[in-house]
mmCIF file of C-alpha atoms in Angstrom:
data_model
loop_
_atom_site.group_PDB
_atom_site.id
_atom_site.type_symbol
_atom_site.label_atom_id
_atom_site.label_comp_id
_atom_site.label_asym_id
_atom_site.label_seq_id
_atom_site.Cartn_x
_atom_site.Cartn_y
_atom_site.Cartn_z
ATOM 1 C CA UNK N 1 -85.567 -136.885 9.406
ATOM 2 C CA UNK N 2 -84.369 -140.399 10.165
ATOM 3 C CA UNK N 3 -84.379 -141.732 13.751
ATOM 4 C CA UNK N 4 -80.939 -141.950 15.379
ATOM 5 C CA UNK N 5 -79.309 -145.244 14.472
ATOM 6 C CA UNK N 6 -75.866 -146.449 15.480
ATOM 7 C CA UNK N 7 -75.592 -148.443 12.240
ATOM 8 C CA UNK N 8 -76.363 -145.319 10.218
ATOM 9 C CA UNK N 9 -74.396 -142.872 12.360
ATOM 10 C CA UNK N 10 -71.338 -145.142 12.131
ATOM 11 C CA UNK N 11 -71.300 -144.479 8.396
ATOM 12 C CA UNK N 12 -72.971 -141.094 7.949
ATOM 13 C CA UNK N 13 -70.352 -138.861 9.565
ATOM 14 C CA UNK N 14 -67.506 -140.476 7.634
ATOM 15 C CA UNK N 15 -69.462 -140.310 4.386
ATOM 16 C CA UNK N 16 -70.078 -136.614 5.037
ATOM 17 C CA UNK N 17 -66.352 -136.003 5.461
ATOM 18 C CA UNK N 18 -65.500 -137.989 2.335
ATOM 19 C CA UNK N 19 -68.043 -136.029 0.291
ATOM 20 C CA UNK N 20 -66.802 -132.706 1.647
ATOM 21 C CA UNK N 21 -63.223 -133.568 0.690
ATOM 22 C CA UNK N 22 -64.214 -134.715 -2.797
ATOM 23 C CA UNK N 23 -66.462 -131.719 -3.506
ATOM 24 C CA UNK N 24 -63.795 -129.320 -2.195
ATOM 25 C CA UNK N 25 -61.329 -130.771 -4.680
ATOM 26 C CA UNK N 26 -63.859 -130.591 -7.532
ATOM 27 C CA UNK N 27 -64.727 -127.026 -6.596
ATOM 28 C CA UNK N 28 -61.165 -126.066 -7.465
ATOM 29 C CA UNK N 29 -61.497 -127.766 -10.841
ATOM 30 C CA UNK N 30 -64.722 -125.909 -11.576
ATOM 31 C CA UNK N 31 -63.419 -122.519 -10.478
ATOM 32 C CA UNK N 32 -60.339 -122.964 -12.660
ATOM 33 C CA UNK N 33 -62.767 -122.407 -15.551
ATOM 34 C CA UNK N 34 -63.804 -119.070 -14.043
ATOM 35 C CA UNK N 35 -65.756 -117.533 -11.202
ATOM 36 C CA UNK N 36 -68.980 -117.949 -13.219
ATOM 37 C CA UNK N 37 -68.931 -121.577 -12.062
ATOM 38 C CA UNK N 38 -69.106 -120.587 -8.388
ATOM 39 C CA UNK N 39 -72.943 -120.669 -8.174
ATOM 40 C CA UNK N 40 -72.930 -124.215 -9.539
ATOM 41 C CA UNK N 41 -70.311 -125.352 -7.050
ATOM 42 C CA UNK N 42 -72.244 -123.728 -4.201
ATOM 43 C CA UNK N 43 -75.517 -125.271 -5.338
ATOM 44 C CA UNK N 44 -73.948 -128.741 -5.356
ATOM 45 C CA UNK N 45 -72.398 -128.230 -1.928
ATOM 46 C CA UNK N 46 -75.726 -127.081 -0.525
ATOM 47 C CA UNK N 47 -77.572 -130.075 -1.930
ATOM 48 C CA UNK N 48 -74.991 -132.553 -0.628
ATOM 49 C CA UNK N 49 -75.060 -130.992 2.839
ATOM 50 C CA UNK N 50 -78.410 -132.722 3.440
ATOM 51 C CA UNK N 51 -79.589 -136.286 3.052
ATOM 52 C CA UNK N 52 -79.993 -139.425 5.106
ATOM 53 C CA UNK N 53 -76.984 -141.316 3.595
ATOM 54 C CA UNK N 54 -78.970 -144.551 3.487
ATOM 55 C CA UNK N 55 -77.501 -145.802 0.196
ATOM 56 C CA UNK N 56 -73.896 -145.491 1.400
ATOM 57 C CA UNK N 57 -74.919 -147.134 4.681
ATOM 58 C CA UNK N 58 -76.443 -150.144 2.924
ATOM 59 C CA UNK N 59 -73.381 -150.433 0.674
ATOM 60 C CA UNK N 60 -71.071 -150.324 3.697
ATOM 61 C CA UNK N 61 -73.029 -152.953 5.632
ATOM 62 C CA UNK N 62 -73.321 -155.087 2.515
ATOM 63 C CA UNK N 63 -69.519 -155.055 2.423
ATOM 64 C CA UNK N 64 -69.196 -155.792 6.131
ATOM 65 C CA UNK N 65 -71.761 -158.612 5.901
ATOM 66 C CA UNK N 66 -69.627 -160.209 3.181
ATOM 67 C CA UNK N 67 -66.551 -160.077 5.402
ATOM 68 C CA UNK N 68 -65.060 -156.761 4.316
ATOM 69 C CA UNK N 69 -63.110 -154.831 6.970
ATOM 70 C CA UNK N 70 -63.929 -151.386 8.310
ATOM 71 C CA UNK N 71 -61.675 -149.109 6.269
ATOM 72 C CA UNK N 72 -61.698 -145.623 4.681
ATOM 73 C CA UNK N 73 -61.682 -147.069 1.162
ATOM 74 C CA UNK N 74 -65.158 -148.593 1.430
ATOM 75 C CA UNK N 75 -66.474 -145.340 2.926
ATOM 76 C CA UNK N 76 -65.244 -143.430 -0.135
ATOM 77 C CA UNK N 77 -66.665 -145.987 -2.556
ATOM 78 C CA UNK N 78 -70.005 -146.013 -0.754
ATOM 79 C CA UNK N 79 -70.086 -142.200 -0.605
ATOM 80 C CA UNK N 80 -70.020 -142.135 -4.415
ATOM 81 C CA UNK N 81 -73.609 -143.394 -4.320
ATOM 82 C CA UNK N 82 -74.604 -140.113 -2.686
ATOM 83 C CA UNK N 83 -73.353 -138.253 -5.772
ATOM 84 C CA UNK N 84 -75.480 -140.503 -7.978
ATOM 85 C CA UNK N 85 -78.475 -139.865 -5.757
ATOM 86 C CA UNK N 86 -77.950 -136.106 -5.729
ATOM 87 C CA UNK N 87 -77.783 -136.061 -9.528
ATOM 88 C CA UNK N 88 -80.967 -138.110 -9.749
ATOM 89 C CA UNK N 89 -82.701 -135.712 -7.334
ATOM 90 C CA UNK N 90 -81.747 -132.685 -9.438
ATOM 91 C CA UNK N 91 -83.259 -134.319 -12.516
ATOM 92 C CA UNK N 92 -86.281 -135.618 -10.591
ATOM 93 C CA UNK N 93 -87.076 -132.143 -9.264
ATOM 94 C CA UNK N 94 -86.836 -130.747 -12.762
ATOM 95 C CA UNK N 95 -89.161 -133.408 -14.177
ATOM 96 C CA UNK N 96 -91.658 -132.915 -11.350
ATOM 97 C CA UNK N 97 -91.390 -129.101 -11.431
ATOM 98 C CA UNK N 98 -90.617 -129.219 -7.700
ATOM 99 C CA UNK N 99 -89.904 -125.896 -6.065
ATOM 100 C CA UNK N 100 -87.916 -127.150 -3.075
ATOM 101 C CA UNK N 101 -85.520 -129.875 -2.037
ATOM 102 C CA UNK N 102 -84.137 -130.429 1.450
ATOM 103 C CA UNK N 103 -85.580 -127.160 2.683
ATOM 104 C CA UNK N 104 -84.082 -124.964 -0.028
ATOM 105 C CA UNK N 105 -85.039 -124.031 -3.605
ATOM 106 C CA UNK N 106 -84.516 -126.885 -6.051
ATOM 107 C CA UNK N 107 -81.535 -126.453 -8.369
ATOM 108 C CA UNK N 108 -83.542 -125.430 -11.435
ATOM 109 C CA UNK N 109 -85.430 -122.866 -9.361
ATOM 110 C CA UNK N 110 -82.162 -121.439 -7.993
ATOM 111 C CA UNK N 111 -80.828 -120.779 -11.474
ATOM 112 C CA UNK N 112 -84.171 -119.620 -12.813
ATOM 113 C CA UNK N 113 -84.225 -117.011 -10.050
ATOM 114 C CA UNK N 114 -80.613 -116.069 -10.754
ATOM 115 C CA UNK N 115 -81.432 -115.414 -14.425
ATOM 116 C CA UNK N 116 -84.608 -113.462 -13.643
ATOM 117 C CA UNK N 117 -82.955 -111.392 -10.919
ATOM 118 C CA UNK N 118 -80.198 -110.220 -13.245
ATOM 119 C CA UNK N 119 -82.408 -109.491 -16.233
ATOM 120 C CA UNK N 120 -80.447 -111.765 -18.562
ATOM 121 C CA UNK N 121 -81.518 -112.541 -22.113
ATOM 122 C CA UNK N 122 -83.894 -115.372 -22.983
ATOM 123 C CA UNK N 123 -86.133 -117.518 -20.820
ATOM 124 C CA UNK N 124 -85.321 -117.737 -17.111
ATOM 125 C CA UNK N 125 -87.134 -121.095 -16.905
ATOM 126 C CA UNK N 126 -85.110 -122.517 -19.796
ATOM 127 C CA UNK N 127 -81.880 -121.304 -18.182
ATOM 128 C CA UNK N 128 -82.802 -122.953 -14.898
ATOM 129 C CA UNK N 129 -83.679 -126.163 -16.720
ATOM 130 C CA UNK N 130 -80.397 -126.194 -18.624
ATOM 131 C CA UNK N 131 -78.329 -125.541 -15.500
ATOM 132 C CA UNK N 132 -80.121 -128.352 -13.624
ATOM 133 C CA UNK N 133 -79.528 -130.830 -16.442
ATOM 134 C CA UNK N 134 -75.835 -129.956 -16.520
ATOM 135 C CA UNK N 135 -75.326 -130.074 -12.756
ATOM 136 C CA UNK N 136 -77.293 -133.326 -12.449
ATOM 137 C CA UNK N 137 -75.184 -134.859 -15.205
ATOM 138 C CA UNK N 138 -72.011 -133.618 -13.523
ATOM 139 C CA UNK N 139 -72.952 -135.258 -10.225
ATOM 140 C CA UNK N 140 -73.665 -138.547 -11.973
ATOM 141 C CA UNK N 141 -70.291 -138.343 -13.760
ATOM 142 C CA UNK N 142 -68.566 -137.654 -10.445
ATOM 143 C CA UNK N 143 -70.010 -140.941 -9.168
ATOM 144 C CA UNK N 144 -67.523 -142.858 -11.305
ATOM 145 C CA UNK N 145 -64.670 -140.537 -10.426
ATOM 146 C CA UNK N 146 -65.130 -140.899 -6.664
ATOM 147 C CA UNK N 147 -65.805 -144.636 -6.917
ATOM 148 C CA UNK N 148 -62.623 -145.335 -8.874
ATOM 149 C CA UNK N 149 -60.536 -143.011 -6.683
ATOM 150 C CA UNK N 150 -61.705 -144.752 -3.498
ATOM 151 C CA UNK N 151 -58.447 -146.632 -3.046
ATOM 152 C CA UNK N 152 -60.005 -150.090 -3.319
ATOM 153 C CA UNK N 153 -57.925 -152.536 -5.382
ATOM 154 C CA UNK N 154 -58.594 -152.792 -9.137
ATOM 155 C CA UNK N 155 -60.068 -156.273 -8.712
ATOM 156 C CA UNK N 156 -62.615 -155.046 -6.229
ATOM 157 C CA UNK N 157 -63.588 -152.152 -8.478
ATOM 158 C CA UNK N 158 -63.956 -154.522 -11.449
ATOM 159 C CA UNK N 159 -66.357 -156.661 -9.424
ATOM 160 C CA UNK N 160 -68.350 -153.681 -8.260
ATOM 161 C CA UNK N 161 -68.646 -151.842 -11.566
ATOM 162 C CA UNK N 162 -71.343 -154.086 -13.143
ATOM 163 C CA UNK N 163 -73.514 -153.687 -10.034
ATOM 164 C CA UNK N 164 -73.131 -149.908 -10.084
ATOM 165 C CA UNK N 165 -73.910 -149.844 -13.807
ATOM 166 C CA UNK N 166 -77.035 -151.933 -13.326
ATOM 167 C CA UNK N 167 -78.134 -149.756 -10.423
ATOM 168 C CA UNK N 168 -77.986 -146.677 -12.634
ATOM 169 C CA UNK N 169 -79.862 -148.354 -15.471
ATOM 170 C CA UNK N 170 -82.573 -149.584 -13.120
ATOM 171 C CA UNK N 171 -83.159 -146.183 -11.551
ATOM 172 C CA UNK N 172 -83.494 -144.723 -15.047
ATOM 173 C CA UNK N 173 -86.079 -147.398 -15.809
ATOM 174 C CA UNK N 174 -87.978 -146.591 -12.618
ATOM 175 C CA UNK N 175 -87.842 -142.871 -13.326
ATOM 176 C CA UNK N 176 -89.210 -143.389 -16.826
ATOM 177 C CA UNK N 177 -91.968 -145.680 -15.577
ATOM 178 C CA UNK N 178 -92.903 -142.969 -13.074
ATOM 179 C CA UNK N 179 -92.985 -140.357 -15.845
ATOM 180 C CA UNK N 180 -95.018 -142.673 -18.068
ATOM 181 C CA UNK N 181 -97.480 -143.528 -15.309
ATOM 182 C CA UNK N 182 -98.260 -139.871 -14.765
ATOM 183 C CA UNK N 183 -98.624 -139.236 -18.493
ATOM 184 C CA UNK N 184 -101.038 -142.109 -19.139
ATOM 185 C CA UNK N 185 -102.860 -141.706 -15.829
ATOM 186 C CA UNK N 186 -102.029 -145.153 -14.440
ATOM 187 C CA UNK N 187 -103.917 -145.259 -11.149
ATOM 188 C CA UNK N 188 -103.411 -148.935 -10.290
ATOM 189 C CA UNK N 189 -101.632 -150.224 -7.218
ATOM 190 C CA UNK N 190 -99.736 -152.705 -9.411
ATOM 191 C CA UNK N 191 -98.446 -149.906 -11.629
ATOM 192 C CA UNK N 192 -97.332 -147.854 -8.652
ATOM 193 C CA UNK N 193 -95.560 -150.838 -7.079
ATOM 194 C CA UNK N 194 -93.720 -151.503 -10.356
ATOM 195 C CA UNK N 195 -92.309 -147.981 -10.205
ATOM 196 C CA UNK N 196 -91.385 -148.476 -6.539
ATOM 197 C CA UNK N 197 -89.429 -151.655 -7.277
ATOM 198 C CA UNK N 198 -87.096 -150.006 -9.776
ATOM 199 C CA UNK N 199 -87.038 -146.371 -8.670
ATOM 200 C CA UNK N 200 -86.691 -147.064 -4.960
ATOM 201 C CA UNK N 201 -86.390 -150.659 -3.706
ATOM 202 C CA UNK N 202 -83.566 -151.809 -5.977
ATOM 203 C CA UNK N 203 -81.840 -148.447 -6.154
ATOM 204 C CA UNK N 204 -81.980 -147.555 -2.472
ATOM 205 C CA UNK N 205 -81.374 -150.870 -0.725
ATOM 206 C CA UNK N 206 -80.922 -154.014 -2.842
ATOM 207 C CA UNK N 207 -78.218 -152.810 -5.249
ATOM 208 C CA UNK N 208 -76.184 -150.885 -2.637
ATOM 209 C CA UNK N 209 -76.079 -154.114 -0.592
ATOM 210 C CA UNK N 210 -75.083 -156.081 -3.695
ATOM 211 C CA UNK N 211 -72.417 -153.504 -4.499
ATOM 212 C CA UNK N 212 -70.881 -153.832 -1.046
ATOM 213 C CA UNK N 213 -70.881 -157.617 -1.308
ATOM 214 C CA UNK N 214 -69.329 -157.525 -4.795
ATOM 215 C CA UNK N 215 -66.594 -155.155 -3.657
ATOM 216 C CA UNK N 216 -65.773 -157.465 -0.728
ATOM 217 C CA UNK N 217 -65.496 -160.407 -3.114
ATOM 218 C CA UNK N 218 -66.037 -163.194 -0.598
ATOM 219 C CA UNK N 219 -65.068 -166.601 -1.926
ATOM 220 C CA UNK N 220 -62.519 -165.302 -4.462
ATOM 221 C CA UNK N 221 -59.292 -165.865 -2.545
ATOM 222 C CA UNK N 222 -56.472 -167.210 -4.673
ATOM 223 C CA UNK N 223 -57.674 -165.490 -7.863
ATOM 224 C CA UNK N 224 -56.727 -162.197 -9.485
ATOM 225 C CA UNK N 225 -59.924 -160.778 -7.964
ATOM 226 C CA UNK N 226 -59.093 -161.857 -4.414
ATOM 227 C CA UNK N 227 -60.950 -159.893 -1.744
ATOM 228 C CA UNK N 228 -59.585 -156.717 -0.283
ATOM 229 C CA UNK N 229 -57.650 -157.426 2.912
ATOM 230 C CA UNK N 230 -56.393 -153.969 3.833
ATOM 231 C CA UNK N 231 -56.630 -153.605 7.584
ATOM 232 C CA UNK N 232 -59.028 -156.518 8.047
ATOM 233 C CA UNK N 233 -58.735 -160.160 9.048
ATOM 234 C CA UNK N 234 -59.941 -162.164 6.056
ATOM 235 C CA UNK N 235 -59.694 -165.920 6.041
ATOM 236 C CA UNK N 236 -58.300 -167.967 3.193
ATOM 237 C CA UNK N 237 -61.714 -168.653 1.699
ATOM 238 C CA UNK N 238 -62.399 -164.944 1.299
ATOM 239 C CA UNK N 239 -64.682 -164.455 4.296
ATOM 240 C CA UNK N 240 -64.225 -162.718 7.581
ATOM 241 C CA UNK N 241 -62.956 -164.617 10.556
ATOM 242 C CA UNK N 242 -65.911 -165.268 12.812
ATOM 243 C CA UNK N 243 -68.513 -165.169 10.024
ATOM 244 C CA UNK N 244 -71.775 -166.727 11.181
ATOM 245 C CA UNK N 245 -72.814 -169.864 9.354
ATOM 246 C CA UNK N 246 -69.414 -171.245 8.408
ATOM 247 C CA UNK N 247 -68.381 -171.199 4.741
ATOM 248 C CA UNK N 248 -67.912 -167.685 3.441
ATOM 249 C CA UNK N 249 -67.941 -168.732 -0.197
ATOM 250 C CA UNK N 250 -71.722 -168.897 -0.381
ATOM 251 C CA UNK N 251 -71.883 -165.659 -2.296
ATOM 252 C CA UNK N 252 -75.123 -166.626 -4.036
ATOM 253 C CA UNK N 253 -76.834 -167.227 -0.718
ATOM 254 C CA UNK N 254 -75.673 -163.889 0.638
ATOM 255 C CA UNK N 255 -76.771 -162.039 -2.492
ATOM 256 C CA UNK N 256 -80.141 -163.777 -2.348
ATOM 257 C CA UNK N 257 -80.491 -162.835 1.324
ATOM 258 C CA UNK N 258 -79.701 -159.217 0.495
ATOM 259 C CA UNK N 259 -82.425 -159.299 -2.169
ATOM 260 C CA UNK N 260 -84.924 -160.953 0.171
ATOM 261 C CA UNK N 261 -84.189 -158.221 2.705
ATOM 262 C CA UNK N 262 -83.744 -155.286 0.336
ATOM 263 C CA UNK N 263 -86.796 -155.486 -1.891
ATOM 264 C CA UNK N 264 -89.505 -155.610 0.794
ATOM 265 C CA UNK N 265 -87.652 -153.021 2.870
ATOM 266 C CA UNK N 266 -87.367 -150.775 -0.180
ATOM 267 C CA UNK N 267 -91.115 -150.985 -0.702
ATOM 268 C CA UNK N 268 -91.723 -150.135 2.962
ATOM 269 C CA UNK N 269 -89.302 -147.200 2.651
ATOM 270 C CA UNK N 270 -91.239 -145.791 -0.307
ATOM 271 C CA UNK N 271 -94.606 -146.339 1.358
ATOM 272 C CA UNK N 272 -93.366 -144.213 4.255
ATOM 273 C CA UNK N 273 -92.289 -141.621 1.702
ATOM 274 C CA UNK N 274 -95.758 -141.728 0.129
ATOM 275 C CA UNK N 275 -97.384 -140.971 3.483
ATOM 276 C CA UNK N 276 -94.919 -138.166 4.235
ATOM 277 C CA UNK N 277 -95.467 -136.717 0.757
ATOM 278 C CA UNK N 278 -99.081 -135.980 1.713
ATOM 279 C CA UNK N 279 -99.111 -135.816 5.523
ATOM 280 C CA UNK N 280 -95.514 -134.875 6.371
ATOM 281 C CA UNK N 281 -94.439 -131.778 8.267
ATOM 282 C CA UNK N 282 -92.528 -129.429 5.913
ATOM 283 C CA UNK N 283 -90.112 -128.609 8.741
ATOM 284 C CA UNK N 284 -89.105 -132.281 8.799
ATOM 285 C CA UNK N 285 -89.421 -133.261 5.124
ATOM 286 C CA UNK N 286 -87.957 -130.120 3.557
ATOM 287 C CA UNK N 287 -90.861 -130.141 1.061
ATOM 288 C CA UNK N 288 -94.148 -128.174 1.065
ATOM 289 C CA UNK N 289 -97.176 -129.807 2.703
ATOM 290 C CA UNK N 290 -99.057 -132.066 0.296
ATOM 291 C CA UNK N 291 -96.322 -131.841 -2.343
ATOM 292 C CA UNK N 292 -97.060 -135.266 -3.865
ATOM 293 C CA UNK N 293 -100.670 -134.193 -4.450
ATOM 294 C CA UNK N 294 -99.559 -130.859 -5.924
ATOM 295 C CA UNK N 295 -97.209 -132.670 -8.319
ATOM 296 C CA UNK N 296 -99.841 -135.261 -9.269
ATOM 297 C CA UNK N 297 -97.709 -138.233 -8.286
ATOM 298 C CA UNK N 298 -99.278 -141.671 -8.826
ATOM 299 C CA UNK N 299 -98.113 -143.226 -5.564
ATOM 300 C CA UNK N 300 -99.220 -146.462 -3.921
ATOM 301 C CA UNK N 301 -101.004 -144.402 -1.268
ATOM 302 C CA UNK N 302 -102.976 -142.481 -3.891
ATOM 303 C CA UNK N 303 -103.723 -145.659 -5.857
ATOM 304 C CA UNK N 304 -105.152 -147.376 -2.761
ATOM 305 C CA UNK N 305 -107.139 -144.260 -1.877
ATOM 306 C CA UNK N 306 -108.671 -144.017 -5.337
ATOM 307 C CA UNK N 307 -109.550 -147.711 -5.380
ATOM 308 C CA UNK N 308 -111.451 -147.344 -2.089
ATOM 309 C CA UNK N 309 -112.839 -143.835 -2.413
ATOM 310 C CA UNK N 310 -116.508 -142.968 -2.300
ATOM 311 C CA UNK N 311 -117.805 -140.718 -5.058
ATOM 312 C CA UNK N 312 -117.351 -137.693 -2.810
ATOM 313 C CA UNK N 313 -113.825 -138.640 -1.768
ATOM 314 C CA UNK N 314 -112.846 -139.343 -5.386
ATOM 315 C CA UNK N 315 -114.156 -135.935 -6.385
ATOM 316 C CA UNK N 316 -111.960 -134.224 -3.806
ATOM 317 C CA UNK N 317 -108.880 -136.210 -4.842
ATOM 318 C CA UNK N 318 -109.497 -135.507 -8.534
ATOM 319 C CA UNK N 319 -110.002 -131.801 -7.830
ATOM 320 C CA UNK N 320 -106.627 -131.335 -6.193
ATOM 321 C CA UNK N 321 -104.360 -133.999 -7.704
ATOM 322 C CA UNK N 322 -101.853 -132.236 -9.939
ATOM 323 C CA UNK N 323 -103.020 -128.735 -8.961
ATOM 324 C CA UNK N 324 -99.885 -126.535 -8.772
ATOM 325 C CA UNK N 325 -101.867 -123.912 -6.823
ATOM 326 C CA UNK N 326 -102.856 -126.312 -4.042
ATOM 327 C CA UNK N 327 -103.054 -124.267 -0.842
ATOM 328 C CA UNK N 328 -103.350 -125.044 2.860
ATOM 329 C CA UNK N 329 -107.131 -125.402 2.800
ATOM 330 C CA UNK N 330 -106.995 -127.704 -0.206
ATOM 331 C CA UNK N 331 -104.234 -129.746 1.410
ATOM 332 C CA UNK N 332 -106.340 -130.245 4.530
ATOM 333 C CA UNK N 333 -109.342 -131.269 2.422
ATOM 334 C CA UNK N 334 -107.476 -133.819 0.325
ATOM 335 C CA UNK N 335 -105.722 -135.203 3.406
ATOM 336 C CA UNK N 336 -109.088 -135.816 5.036
ATOM 337 C CA UNK N 337 -110.409 -137.517 1.906
ATOM 338 C CA UNK N 338 -107.392 -139.824 1.590
ATOM 339 C CA UNK N 339 -107.399 -140.724 5.280
ATOM 340 C CA UNK N 340 -111.132 -141.371 5.106
ATOM 341 C CA UNK N 341 -110.628 -144.094 2.499
ATOM 342 C CA UNK N 342 -108.468 -146.099 4.912
ATOM 343 C CA UNK N 343 -105.497 -145.844 2.531
ATOM 344 C CA UNK N 344 -103.130 -144.489 5.183
ATOM 345 C CA UNK N 345 -103.976 -147.288 7.596
ATOM 346 C CA UNK N 346 -103.490 -149.838 4.799
ATOM 347 C CA UNK N 347 -100.091 -148.381 3.915
ATOM 348 C CA UNK N 348 -99.074 -148.575 7.571
ATOM 349 C CA UNK N 349 -100.076 -152.253 7.628
ATOM 350 C CA UNK N 350 -98.086 -152.848 4.428
ATOM 351 C CA UNK N 351 -95.054 -151.142 5.943
ATOM 352 C CA UNK N 352 -95.255 -153.393 8.993
ATOM 353 C CA UNK N 353 -95.559 -156.549 6.892
ATOM 354 C CA UNK N 354 -92.693 -155.629 4.585
ATOM 355 C CA UNK N 355 -90.360 -154.652 7.431
ATOM 356 C CA UNK N 356 -91.109 -157.962 9.182
ATOM 357 C CA UNK N 357 -90.397 -159.831 5.950
ATOM 358 C CA UNK N 358 -87.103 -157.995 5.505
ATOM 359 C CA UNK N 359 -85.894 -158.673 9.036
ATOM 360 C CA UNK N 360 -86.919 -162.335 8.776
ATOM 361 C CA UNK N 361 -84.710 -162.651 5.661
ATOM 362 C CA UNK N 362 -81.658 -161.859 7.793
ATOM 363 C CA UNK N 363 -82.147 -164.905 10.005
ATOM 364 C CA UNK N 364 -79.712 -167.628 9.018
ATOM 365 C CA UNK N 365 -78.212 -165.572 6.190
ATOM 366 C CA UNK N 366 -74.451 -166.211 5.703
ATOM 367 C CA UNK N 367 -73.280 -162.827 6.987
ATOM 368 C CA UNK N 368 -71.441 -161.471 9.998
ATOM 369 C CA UNK N 369 -73.468 -161.059 13.166
ATOM 370 C CA UNK N 370 -72.528 -157.390 13.373
ATOM 371 C CA UNK N 371 -73.928 -156.756 9.895
ATOM 372 C CA UNK N 372 -77.113 -158.673 10.688
ATOM 373 C CA UNK N 373 -77.739 -156.468 13.716
ATOM 374 C CA UNK N 374 -76.935 -153.319 11.763
ATOM 375 C CA UNK N 375 -79.281 -154.204 8.905
ATOM 376 C CA UNK N 376 -82.104 -154.960 11.347
ATOM 377 C CA UNK N 377 -81.503 -151.550 12.896
ATOM 378 C CA UNK N 378 -81.430 -149.841 9.486
ATOM 379 C CA UNK N 379 -84.759 -151.414 8.616
ATOM 380 C CA UNK N 380 -86.326 -149.465 11.453
ATOM 381 C CA UNK N 381 -84.387 -146.258 10.695
ATOM 382 C CA UNK N 382 -85.473 -146.326 7.040
ATOM 383 C CA UNK N 383 -89.170 -146.767 7.742
ATOM 384 C CA UNK N 384 -89.898 -145.092 11.095
ATOM 385 C CA UNK N 385 -88.677 -141.675 9.913
ATOM 386 C CA UNK N 386 -90.640 -138.421 9.836
ATOM 387 C CA UNK N 387 -88.741 -136.776 7.010
#
């Protein structure tokens, strides 16, 4: 779970409502093809009922920092990122052979069980895999549909589309690097951090911020791509009245500030995830205890632990890493070995340094004061969580 945050709560509830409305409409489209599609629609609704909504929140505050007004259109556009994320999670769970997601069976396991329980023909595992691929693809396709139906002007959508496209390509790259790292047994910290940059830091924080800024289009007044002004007070130079730092046309400086904030914060976010993946409480994380160890994930935490481990500690880690039958006793043993290397303490220090670096990047950045405060608050919410 993520600590209560006004900056996140301001967005989360409205994103939830936007997603519910969109999925309700799409449910009708699916069921028009027959009641056989009902389990798929229900599986999607169940998956989307959970989640922290961080990507939409960063997109929204990226927009507000660039001078965009508070309006329902940006909420709908930002909510589309949650569909992309849900699709990526469905595929990620399939690739990792994960049994659970957000406290319920992962999508491929749901459909595997459905096949097995009804005694259908063929392989239950293959059926579950096929259903997960299709539903993950559907969610990713819906990203475009919800984004373009957000109500933002065509010019804003044209500016945002290249950022959204790049975000999707980068998360694919990160996902493949993660898959490759596990296949070749890359146990280096550098290799793990490379995966983090593309699979998490850019995808979760940097690009959503860039997308919000691109949609706001500060500095483009007087062109065909002039910034959206629905319901907000935008000045003639494309920025918000009252923007800190004067000229709102310094789009490059704002984008650079978002990168300087987003990348270190994204690393800190993933480091927290690494710790929770081994030491987290299943009631909070929605995943079994020690799931990262069970799945054999090559995380930064594990890379640091292996680089510092004694022969005995390395033996314990090697014994359990990637063991699908890892039980409670084994989880306790590997936790003790990892903690004994000092890797957890080092990750906590890294989190602190990266969060400080991110917050420092906000100082003097050409954004609204409200957005600066919100992003500082989100930095804490993203990294001080317990699930």
